XYZ file of C-alpha atoms in Angstrom:
681
model
C -32.820 32.459 -100.303
C -30.637 29.592 -99.519
C -28.096 31.845 -97.977
C -30.587 33.299 -95.604
C -31.841 29.825 -94.535
C -28.237 28.640 -93.866
C -27.665 31.769 -91.720
C -30.903 31.049 -89.607
C -29.633 27.597 -89.263
C -26.349 28.597 -88.039
C -27.817 30.858 -85.509
C -30.176 28.514 -84.137
C -27.202 25.869 -83.739
C -25.198 28.380 -81.825
C -27.984 29.305 -79.535
C -28.584 25.596 -78.964
C -24.708 24.904 -78.190
C -24.549 27.989 -75.835
C -27.573 26.565 -73.878
C -26.122 23.187 -73.605
C -22.896 24.728 -72.276
C -24.590 26.944 -69.651
C -26.594 23.888 -68.496
C -23.465 21.751 -68.178
C -21.817 24.375 -66.029
C -24.709 24.651 -63.809
C -24.915 20.967 -63.273
C -21.286 20.897 -62.454
C -21.641 23.806 -59.967
C -24.491 21.912 -58.260
C -22.533 18.792 -57.945
C -19.732 20.660 -56.632
C -21.903 22.350 -54.113
C -23.554 19.171 -52.971
C -19.995 17.529 -52.517
C -18.827 20.413 -50.478
C -21.880 20.365 -48.339
C -21.564 16.778 -47.426
C -17.791 17.251 -47.051
C -18.547 20.100 -44.482
C -20.920 17.781 -42.597
C -18.268 15.010 -42.369
C -15.655 17.330 -41.060
C -17.817 18.900 -38.528
C -16.271 18.569 -34.885
C -18.441 17.014 -32.083
C -20.138 19.703 -30.265
C -18.905 18.294 -26.887
C -15.259 18.243 -28.221
C -12.668 20.763 -29.473
C -10.969 20.043 -32.760
C -7.667 21.495 -33.974
C -7.219 20.175 -37.376
C -6.996 16.387 -36.933
C -6.495 16.780 -33.268
C -9.746 15.836 -31.471
C -9.858 16.900 -27.668
C -12.729 15.103 -25.867
C -10.951 14.782 -22.650
C -12.446 15.690 -19.321
C -15.981 16.011 -20.594
C -17.755 13.506 -18.457
C -18.521 11.154 -21.549
C -19.847 7.752 -21.277
C -19.417 6.997 -24.958
C -17.239 8.202 -27.886
C -19.111 10.663 -30.062
C -19.149 10.737 -33.821
C -15.712 11.639 -35.197
C -14.819 13.492 -38.325
C -12.889 11.054 -40.891
C -9.790 13.186 -40.823
C -9.153 12.594 -36.919
C -5.556 11.155 -36.472
C -5.149 11.836 -32.463
C -8.204 11.193 -30.134
C -7.826 12.607 -26.464
C -10.581 10.647 -24.741
C -9.012 10.382 -21.077
C -10.534 11.421 -17.851
C -14.003 10.334 -18.975
C -16.605 7.741 -17.899
C -16.346 5.840 -21.161
C -16.983 1.774 -20.659
C -16.678 -0.831 -23.072
C -20.349 -0.471 -24.471
C -19.441 3.421 -25.126
C -16.899 2.296 -27.888
C -19.078 2.491 -31.329
C -18.364 -0.091 -33.971
C -18.110 2.667 -36.461
C -14.901 3.616 -34.777
C -13.138 0.777 -36.694
C -13.555 2.739 -40.045
C -11.643 5.823 -38.969
C -8.471 4.461 -40.814
C -6.649 7.875 -40.186
C -6.592 7.452 -36.298
C -2.934 6.867 -35.148
C -2.952 7.810 -31.452
C -5.817 7.088 -28.901
C -5.687 8.350 -25.098
C -8.303 6.251 -23.243
C -6.698 6.208 -19.873
C -8.593 7.044 -16.584
C -11.876 5.673 -17.972
C -14.179 2.802 -16.793
C -13.066 -0.015 -19.073
C -13.137 -3.535 -17.614
C -12.057 -5.434 -20.734
C -9.609 -4.563 -23.438
C -11.411 -2.367 -25.852
C -12.629 -3.638 -29.116
C -13.656 -1.706 -32.269
C -10.640 0.274 -32.204
C -9.201 1.289 -35.798
C -6.540 -0.932 -37.167
C -4.427 2.126 -37.829
C -3.716 2.664 -34.108
C -0.050 2.894 -33.384
C -0.004 4.159 -29.766
C -2.770 3.037 -27.512
C -3.045 4.520 -23.782
C -5.233 2.339 -21.569
C -3.745 3.093 -18.146
C -5.785 3.668 -14.990
C -8.749 1.352 -15.978
C -9.909 -1.902 -14.749
C -8.912 -4.101 -17.530
C -8.385 -7.629 -16.491
C -7.404 -9.592 -19.629
C -5.352 -9.259 -22.830
C -6.951 -11.325 -25.475
C -5.043 -12.248 -28.638
C -7.892 -11.492 -30.986
C -8.472 -8.007 -29.950
C -4.745 -7.232 -30.084
C -4.572 -8.840 -33.628
C -6.915 -6.285 -35.052
C -4.213 -3.575 -34.438
C -1.171 -5.090 -36.478
C 0.621 -1.625 -36.593
C 0.415 -1.095 -32.793
C 3.859 0.221 -31.642
C 3.148 1.482 -28.040
C 0.781 -0.097 -25.498
C 0.264 1.457 -22.055
C -1.646 -0.643 -19.667
C -0.381 0.549 -16.215
C -2.641 0.715 -13.148
C -5.169 -2.026 -14.266
C -6.051 -5.579 -12.837
C -4.062 -7.648 -15.217
C -2.553 -11.206 -13.824
C -0.233 -13.407 -15.596
C -2.879 -16.113 -16.095
C -5.215 -13.481 -17.663
C -2.789 -12.901 -20.557
C -3.643 -15.334 -23.365
C -0.956 -17.499 -24.910
C 0.816 -15.721 -27.591
C -1.381 -12.657 -27.049
C 1.399 -10.472 -28.893
C 2.018 -12.704 -31.761
C 0.015 -10.607 -34.180
C 1.706 -7.414 -33.263
C 5.120 -7.683 -34.769
C 5.725 -3.959 -34.457
C 5.015 -3.667 -30.710
C 8.128 -1.761 -29.338
C 6.875 -0.410 -26.018
C 4.892 -2.399 -23.334
C 3.936 -0.854 -19.987
C 2.376 -3.163 -17.328
C 3.274 -1.290 -14.091
C 1.194 -1.691 -10.988
C -0.806 -4.638 -11.993
C -1.069 -8.161 -10.479
C 1.552 -10.014 -12.236
C 3.343 -12.796 -10.690
C 5.796 -13.737 -13.273
C 7.020 -12.496 -16.621
C 4.437 -12.710 -19.294
C 5.261 -15.292 -21.859
C 5.204 -14.902 -25.642
C 6.374 -11.351 -25.480
C 7.132 -10.046 -29.213
C 10.739 -10.131 -30.520
C 10.251 -6.446 -31.587
C 10.000 -5.273 -28.045
C 12.346 -2.559 -27.000
C 11.182 -1.280 -23.668
C 9.295 -3.401 -20.958
C 8.176 -1.929 -17.646
C 6.949 -4.535 -15.125
C 7.459 -2.363 -11.897
C 5.467 -2.675 -8.931
C 3.926 -6.156 -9.470
C 4.379 -9.312 -7.431
C 7.017 -11.077 -9.559
C 9.025 -13.365 -7.340
C 10.605 -15.704 -9.855
C 12.453 -15.147 -13.164
C 13.100 -18.628 -15.030
C 15.816 -19.135 -17.453
C 13.869 -18.568 -20.605
C 11.815 -15.737 -19.565
C 13.227 -13.284 -21.785
C 14.065 -15.660 -24.564
C 14.073 -14.093 -28.059
C 13.898 -10.316 -26.717
C 17.113 -9.518 -28.594
C 15.744 -6.064 -29.221
C 15.041 -5.109 -25.683
C 16.826 -2.020 -24.550
C 15.248 -0.924 -21.252
C 13.866 -3.434 -18.591
C 12.257 -1.982 -15.353
C 11.470 -4.451 -12.586
C 11.272 -2.105 -9.600
C 9.042 -2.974 -6.562
C 8.790 -6.687 -6.899
C 9.730 -9.619 -4.719
C 12.871 -10.655 -6.623
C 15.591 -12.414 -4.607
C 18.851 -13.717 -5.755
C 17.943 -17.374 -5.166
C 14.803 -16.979 -7.384
C 16.670 -15.545 -10.518
C 18.175 -17.886 -12.880
C 21.970 -17.635 -13.596
C 21.677 -16.658 -17.362
C 18.245 -14.779 -17.193
C 19.719 -11.506 -18.072
C 22.703 -12.539 -20.101
C 20.388 -13.203 -23.117
C 19.524 -9.572 -23.328
C 22.671 -8.594 -25.373
C 21.266 -5.082 -26.382
C 20.121 -4.075 -23.035
C 21.059 -0.340 -22.115
C 19.067 0.179 -19.004
C 18.206 -2.258 -16.128
C 16.400 -1.283 -13.140
C 16.054 -3.676 -10.104
C 15.031 -0.917 -7.380
C 13.149 -1.907 -4.318
C 13.609 -5.773 -4.304
C 15.347 -8.229 -1.965
C 18.539 -8.657 -3.764
C 21.755 -9.293 -1.437
C 24.208 -9.141 -4.479
C 23.765 -7.930 -8.077
C 22.371 -10.730 -10.327
C 25.074 -12.902 -11.907
C 25.746 -12.448 -15.797
C 24.477 -9.142 -16.239
C 24.591 -7.952 -19.925
C 27.777 -5.777 -20.066
C 28.179 -5.012 -23.665
C 25.669 -2.125 -24.185
C 24.445 -1.497 -20.455
C 24.396 2.388 -19.627
C 22.305 2.671 -16.552
C 22.071 0.213 -13.627
C 19.729 0.850 -10.750
C 20.115 -1.188 -7.654
C 19.173 0.924 -4.960
C 16.739 0.325 -1.910
C 17.664 -3.325 -1.833
C 19.458 -5.397 0.823
C 22.903 -5.459 -0.780
C 25.554 -6.371 1.623
C 28.499 -7.362 -0.989
C 29.516 -6.527 -4.414
C 31.440 -9.309 -5.715
C 34.626 -8.707 -7.394
C 33.778 -9.029 -11.409
C 30.289 -8.223 -11.021
C 30.745 -4.991 -13.158
C 33.482 -6.497 -15.399
C 33.081 -5.660 -19.097
C 30.683 -2.655 -18.702
C 32.720 -0.173 -20.511
C 29.576 1.820 -21.513
C 28.148 2.204 -18.035
C 27.287 5.904 -17.279
C 25.138 5.844 -14.320
C 25.593 3.402 -11.296
C 23.034 3.599 -8.495
C 23.709 1.633 -5.128
C 21.971 3.791 -2.703
C 19.944 2.557 0.110
C 21.640 -0.619 0.840
C 23.920 -2.194 3.637
C 27.374 -1.846 1.880
C 30.265 -1.072 3.953
C 33.247 -1.645 1.546
C 33.883 -2.228 -2.276
C 36.464 -4.918 -3.416
C 39.572 -3.831 -5.209
C 39.172 -3.517 -8.930
C 35.298 -3.328 -8.959
C 35.362 -0.359 -11.203
C 38.214 -1.229 -13.384
C 36.303 -1.504 -16.839
C 33.896 1.518 -15.801
C 35.651 3.999 -18.352
C 32.408 5.905 -19.082
C 30.980 6.036 -15.590
C 29.768 9.725 -15.139
C 27.488 9.343 -11.980
C 27.994 7.195 -8.875
C 25.155 7.208 -6.349
C 26.021 5.401 -3.036
C 24.186 7.478 -0.484
C 22.390 5.571 2.538
C 25.183 2.978 2.991
C 27.327 2.603 6.250
C 30.555 3.094 4.630
C 33.729 1.974 6.659
C 36.587 4.339 5.440
C 39.608 2.193 6.165
C 42.295 1.227 4.129
C 40.111 -1.110 2.289
C 38.786 1.824 0.357
C 42.195 3.463 -0.396
C 42.009 2.047 -3.929
C 38.724 3.824 -4.437
C 40.249 7.097 -3.108
C 42.840 6.954 -5.629
C 40.408 6.018 -8.492
C 38.138 8.913 -7.621
C 40.995 11.426 -7.525
C 42.298 10.120 -11.051
C 38.906 10.623 -12.539
C 38.748 14.065 -11.116
C 35.846 16.173 -12.551
C 34.752 13.589 -15.094
C 32.582 11.674 -12.495
C 29.926 12.845 -9.991
C 29.716 11.121 -6.638
C 26.820 11.453 -4.230
C 26.603 9.983 -0.907
C 30.074 8.720 -0.315
C 30.332 9.571 3.440
C 31.972 7.626 6.035
C 30.178 6.050 8.780
C 33.079 4.780 10.638
C 35.646 4.747 12.175
C 34.622 7.560 14.554
C 37.477 9.857 13.727
C 36.353 10.235 10.309
C 32.450 10.006 10.685
C 30.424 12.119 8.572
C 33.427 12.839 6.279
C 33.410 12.429 2.607
C 35.938 9.801 1.291
C 37.544 12.033 -1.218
C 38.465 14.481 1.758
C 40.462 11.869 3.712
C 43.944 12.916 2.106
C 45.980 12.669 5.323
C 44.239 9.506 6.760
C 44.697 7.577 3.436
C 48.462 8.566 3.373
C 48.823 6.411 6.545
C 47.675 3.285 4.460
C 50.395 1.115 2.802
C 49.276 1.046 -0.675
C 49.300 -2.650 -2.079
C 48.775 -3.020 -5.648
C 49.008 -6.666 -5.765
C 45.610 -8.349 -6.353
C 44.374 -10.527 -3.545
C 46.839 -9.006 -0.763
C 45.198 -7.416 2.223
C 45.695 -3.674 2.982
C 47.870 -3.117 5.980
C 47.736 -0.300 8.643
C 43.994 0.159 8.123
C 42.635 3.419 9.555
C 41.429 3.113 13.314
C 43.404 -0.264 13.439
C 40.716 -2.129 11.181
C 42.007 -4.513 8.755
C 40.130 -4.648 5.707
C 38.622 -7.992 4.318
C 36.233 -9.253 1.826
C 33.173 -11.275 2.829
C 32.093 -14.112 0.835
C 28.962 -13.562 -1.480
C 25.858 -15.198 -0.522
C 24.589 -17.807 -2.814
C 23.252 -16.238 -6.165
C 21.620 -18.174 -8.789
C 22.881 -21.657 -10.124
C 20.338 -23.537 -7.556
C 17.637 -24.295 -9.971
C 16.606 -23.831 -13.705
C 13.000 -23.260 -14.265
C 11.195 -24.095 -17.378
C 9.576 -21.247 -19.300
C 6.081 -22.345 -18.783
C 2.914 -20.181 -18.817
C 1.449 -20.713 -15.107
C -2.041 -22.349 -14.965
C -4.365 -23.678 -12.436
C -5.656 -27.487 -12.351
C -9.273 -27.755 -11.104
C -9.251 -29.832 -7.972
C -12.048 -32.038 -6.962
C -14.585 -30.501 -4.741
C -14.740 -31.204 -0.907
C -11.229 -32.164 -0.685
C -8.413 -30.630 1.331
C -4.931 -30.269 -0.405
C -1.569 -29.955 1.492
C 1.501 -29.000 -0.157
C 3.951 -31.783 -0.631
C 7.232 -31.943 1.224
C 9.237 -31.933 -1.896
C 10.884 -28.577 -2.803
C 10.589 -26.226 0.116
C 9.992 -28.956 2.662
C 6.772 -26.970 4.212
C 3.343 -27.791 4.466
C 0.219 -25.461 4.324
C -3.274 -26.154 5.454
C -5.960 -24.166 3.801
C -9.659 -23.753 4.803
C -12.488 -21.577 3.030
C -16.022 -20.764 4.408
C -18.669 -18.710 2.715
C -19.807 -15.983 4.861
C -22.319 -14.371 2.623
C -23.662 -14.295 -0.773
C -20.623 -12.257 -1.899
C -17.880 -12.970 0.429
C -15.713 -16.082 1.310
C -13.333 -16.279 4.342
C -9.909 -17.855 3.767
C -7.841 -19.136 6.695
C -4.692 -21.163 6.574
C -2.010 -22.293 8.869
C 1.674 -22.983 7.857
C 4.007 -25.451 9.403
C 7.128 -22.945 8.965
C 7.121 -19.198 8.658
C 7.023 -17.693 5.361
C 7.865 -14.129 4.046
C 4.380 -13.830 2.167
C 1.722 -15.997 0.516
C 0.166 -15.743 -2.957
C -3.539 -16.271 -2.907
C -5.495 -16.929 -6.202
C -9.071 -17.412 -6.693
C -10.989 -18.586 -9.809
C -14.689 -18.565 -10.548
C -15.819 -21.479 -12.333
C -18.385 -20.830 -15.230
C -19.470 -21.449 -18.647
C -17.298 -18.648 -19.989
C -13.642 -18.268 -20.344
C -12.096 -19.362 -17.030
C -8.969 -17.213 -17.589
C -11.069 -13.892 -17.130
C -12.139 -14.652 -13.606
C -8.870 -15.557 -12.053
C -7.529 -13.001 -9.518
C -4.337 -12.817 -7.497
C -3.174 -11.092 -4.529
C -0.069 -11.207 -2.178
C -0.685 -11.600 1.675
C 1.874 -10.907 4.350
C 3.347 -13.825 5.995
C 2.236 -12.775 9.526
C -1.407 -12.967 8.481
C -3.636 -16.229 8.834
C -6.850 -15.076 7.179
C -8.138 -13.192 4.248
C -11.644 -12.083 3.324
C -12.642 -12.309 -0.450
C -15.387 -9.691 -1.047
C -17.383 -8.613 -4.275
C -17.785 -12.044 -5.312
C -20.525 -13.537 -7.728
C -23.552 -14.956 -5.772
C -24.483 -18.675 -6.251
C -21.058 -19.262 -7.863
C -18.215 -21.837 -7.377
C -14.751 -20.767 -6.516
C -11.547 -22.544 -6.476
C -9.142 -20.697 -4.109
C -5.377 -21.568 -4.053
C -2.380 -20.471 -1.864
C 1.297 -20.989 -2.037
C 4.027 -19.757 0.321
C 6.719 -17.499 -1.000
C 9.721 -18.284 1.013
C 13.251 -16.877 0.457
C 16.027 -18.756 1.995
C 19.452 -17.281 2.723
C 21.295 -20.552 3.144
C 23.588 -21.922 0.498
C 21.288 -24.680 -0.455
C 18.035 -22.847 -1.142
C 15.004 -24.600 -2.826
C 11.955 -23.434 -4.562
C 8.353 -24.793 -3.888
C 7.141 -26.743 -6.772
C 8.833 -29.173 -9.367
C 10.306 -28.930 -12.699
C 7.078 -28.462 -14.403
C 5.625 -25.757 -12.451
C 6.894 -22.548 -10.658
C 5.070 -23.078 -7.269
C 2.981 -26.099 -5.829
C -0.634 -24.821 -4.920
C -2.876 -25.954 -2.071
C -6.497 -25.436 -3.233
C -9.995 -25.720 -1.875
C -13.344 -25.054 -3.111
C -16.268 -22.992 -1.895
C -19.850 -21.768 -3.244
C -21.305 -18.651 -2.497
C -24.966 -18.606 -1.316
C -28.163 -17.136 -2.704
C -28.724 -13.381 -2.100
C -32.138 -13.829 -0.796
C -31.192 -16.355 1.829
C -28.369 -14.155 2.878
C -30.493 -10.990 3.257
C -32.870 -12.834 5.612
C -30.133 -14.144 7.689
C -28.588 -10.914 7.873
C -32.159 -9.432 8.552
C -32.403 -11.693 11.324
C -29.026 -11.072 12.841
C -29.510 -7.438 12.672
C -33.044 -7.798 14.409
C -31.266 -9.623 17.295
C -28.752 -7.134 17.589
C -31.019 -4.183 17.571
C -33.182 -5.783 20.090
C -30.693 -5.823 22.811
C -30.235 -2.050 23.357
C -34.107 -1.761 23.074
C -34.769 -4.250 25.705
C -32.071 -2.544 27.812
C -34.008 0.812 27.476
C -37.281 -0.728 28.428
C -35.737 -2.511 31.406
C -33.870 0.639 32.697
C -37.167 2.815 32.301
C -39.166 0.146 34.244
C -36.683 0.002 37.012
C -36.672 3.819 37.210
C -40.396 3.935 37.563
C -40.489 1.164 40.007
C -37.755 2.977 42.151
C -39.667 6.235 41.879
C -43.009 4.425 43.045
C -41.302 2.710 45.702
C -39.953 5.993 46.927
C -43.273 7.795 46.701
C -44.861 5.186 48.893
C -41.896 5.183 51.339
C -42.203 9.183 51.434
C -46.075 8.917 51.815
C -45.651 6.657 54.697
C -43.231 8.672 56.484
C -45.392 11.822 55.951
C -48.387 9.895 57.545
C -46.175 8.906 60.588
C -44.757 12.368 60.830
C -41.171 11.581 60.651
C -39.751 11.888 57.082
C -41.855 14.410 55.175
C -40.173 17.742 54.740
C -43.243 19.824 55.591
C -43.114 18.562 59.200
C -40.391 21.043 59.874
C -39.821 24.607 58.775
C -37.205 27.191 59.317
C -37.759 30.700 60.665
C -37.292 33.666 58.568
C -33.712 35.258 57.998
C -34.660 38.041 60.560
C -34.456 35.682 63.152
C -32.045 33.067 64.241
C -31.926 29.871 62.141
C -33.626 27.323 64.259
C -36.131 24.533 63.579
C -39.400 24.506 65.358
C -42.271 22.296 65.676
C -45.684 23.506 64.611
C -47.562 22.081 67.769
C -44.902 22.424 70.357
C -44.750 26.171 69.598
C -48.263 26.937 70.039
C -48.203 24.829 73.375
C -50.658 22.122 71.975
C -50.681 18.486 70.671
C -51.916 17.556 67.385
C -55.713 16.595 67.441
C -58.257 16.880 64.847
C -60.797 18.024 67.488
C -61.442 21.511 68.737
C -58.477 22.683 70.880
C -59.324 25.259 73.606
C -57.040 26.884 75.970
C -58.729 27.787 79.231
C -58.216 31.335 80.262
C -56.579 33.839 77.946
C -55.221 31.934 74.779
C -56.510 30.789 71.593
C -58.512 27.731 70.083
C -57.999 25.764 67.052
C -60.900 24.345 64.769
C -60.725 22.244 61.606
C -61.318 24.326 58.535
C -63.582 22.731 55.917
C -61.916 24.244 52.709
C -59.467 26.996 51.827
C -60.463 29.930 49.460
C -60.941 28.822 45.866
C -57.570 30.609 44.588
C -55.373 28.437 46.738
C -54.303 24.854 45.919
C -55.579 21.715 47.523
C -53.660 21.438 51.037
C -51.701 18.455 51.538
C -52.067 18.581 55.214
C -55.186 19.459 57.711
C -55.827 23.279 57.760
C -56.912 25.186 60.723
C -58.269 28.557 61.412
C -56.874 30.350 64.373
C -59.201 32.471 66.394
C -58.046 34.818 69.214
C -59.818 34.182 72.282
C -60.213 37.467 74.311
C -60.484 37.472 77.951
C -63.168 39.180 79.816
C -60.937 42.149 80.681
C -60.941 43.149 77.085
C -56.952 42.651 76.759
C -55.291 40.768 74.062
C -53.426 37.523 74.476
C -50.680 38.581 72.239
C -49.168 42.089 71.772
C -47.539 43.539 68.480
C -44.034 42.182 69.351
C -44.928 38.700 69.423
C -46.108 37.443 65.971
C -46.666 33.995 64.580
C -44.279 33.280 61.473
C -45.675 31.469 58.661
C -42.936 29.909 56.529
C -45.342 29.201 53.553
C -46.391 32.738 53.155
C -43.724 34.712 54.716
C -46.156 37.016 56.554
C -47.095 37.765 60.018
C -50.490 38.216 61.656
C -50.888 41.820 62.949
C -52.752 43.067 65.770
C -53.953 46.496 66.867
C -53.689 48.027 70.205
C -56.848 46.504 71.421
C -55.885 42.968 70.342
C -58.550 42.880 67.540
C -57.202 41.205 64.390
C -57.255 42.929 60.953
C -58.138 39.868 58.762
C -58.345 36.186 59.231
C -55.619 34.032 57.387
C -55.611 30.458 56.179
C -52.540 28.594 57.114
C -51.329 25.217 56.579
């Protein structure tokens, strides 16, 4: 009995254990299903985008905001949309797997916030970003590449030490903005810096201080001249491998170029007239030299003595004079052979070698006496021209600018400021006048000509003043400028400085030791929009009333002339001299001759009964014409034939009275009895 009870108890325990096991498995399966379901929801790609694993393609979708993204997204393609700053959700900060963000060609007017701190590469070109705040950049400490090309960033809109919290930043693109000087506080980790197509005119001594890692520097398309580049500006860039100074106003290469690691040097499209001997010394690693588009006629002997690695020499667009002065270059090129590629070394003179390549002037160069002593002139120049070396224009060493972030002082309102005579020795008078609620006219006059003017304006407000400063460059031949799209009912401080470049040996720079330029400032206030609209309405009313008055006056004059002409014609008609109905022309079957109505009938005009005695006819006034004819303009008569007593007619069939109005003739029978009576005018 006890054994049976134990067996039943064991069976019950087994069943209970089996049930618990099955229940635990079901719970685990349910939990896994729920987790997988929610995981699938989190990984769902936005409906307006296309996803390829962790690459999210939301570009060219016309988006105004960023949609919800899966947590695994690492590369976001959001370019070519209409995304503005409010379209950046705060939830974007929680996507810690995002490494690359493409936000170029959108509608951002401020540096975007709420970006993930894990971002390493950020593309913001082709927007309207005006400022670079330090706080926003500080939220991305891992940032390595920052593209800010084609925006509206000025030097004064970059906060002090804006890049201090980005120790890993290696690439910074600020091309095609409104920079007037080199930004200060650049990180020491920077390896590539592009500042091309800005308005940079001055580079002080300490502009690149601390950038020992910089390898590529692009300053194309600025306003750089030799006198405004400090002597040791580029010498501090010891690791620089590429330097581009294309499309500036250089007359010679900048002095003290870094030579240890430089591999590419671009100086095309400047105003180079001379290459000083020794300007390329020590550049043993230089591989590419571009001197195209300048005004070089010769090169000094020994200029290329250290260019052992040079593989490309581009010199097209220069008026080369291929005399004995270039015999050394001819020998150097022949010695290098196929190890170097030369483009554009074509002779411009003398005439007998024009349009020939220097390397092809074998017989001409053999005529030259080769002198290998340094400092001795070449004799027997081709074409009888003796080679010479011109002195280089002044380069650097004229001033030393302190590295200071440019800023504006707020002048007192209502005063005129004139540039002091110290420095450049020029004066500038500035005048501003509001034209409407959103525009101000700026006029100025300079005592001496200037190559260009830098115009800056600042809107005073309660916010950060740096965000409202805008700069532009004005040509030197202009004397006025119109500021538009301004804020109504706002105060603006407008400043201007002439940017003069002197070619004399003792050039000067406007300003003092504490600032780069001395500013001339004035203050103006925009008006209220309602007042401006009323004035514009009055002006437009006056303007539009002028042609309307002219039209009314012309119509009145036309009507008056027509009325006077009608009265004159009526008077002439009454007198029987001017009205066209007083004369008529016979039909084409007869000779073209004008007759008078009454002279032809042998009578005089009279309203009474006219009666011809004897055979003839009589005229009596007709009271009215038949109803189908219009009201006559003249007096109407009925002509009745008067038959003589002998029964013969007065007129025969060959003699018919012509009527010009109806084009018909009255017919008669043999007996002279008329067929019908006609009404004539």
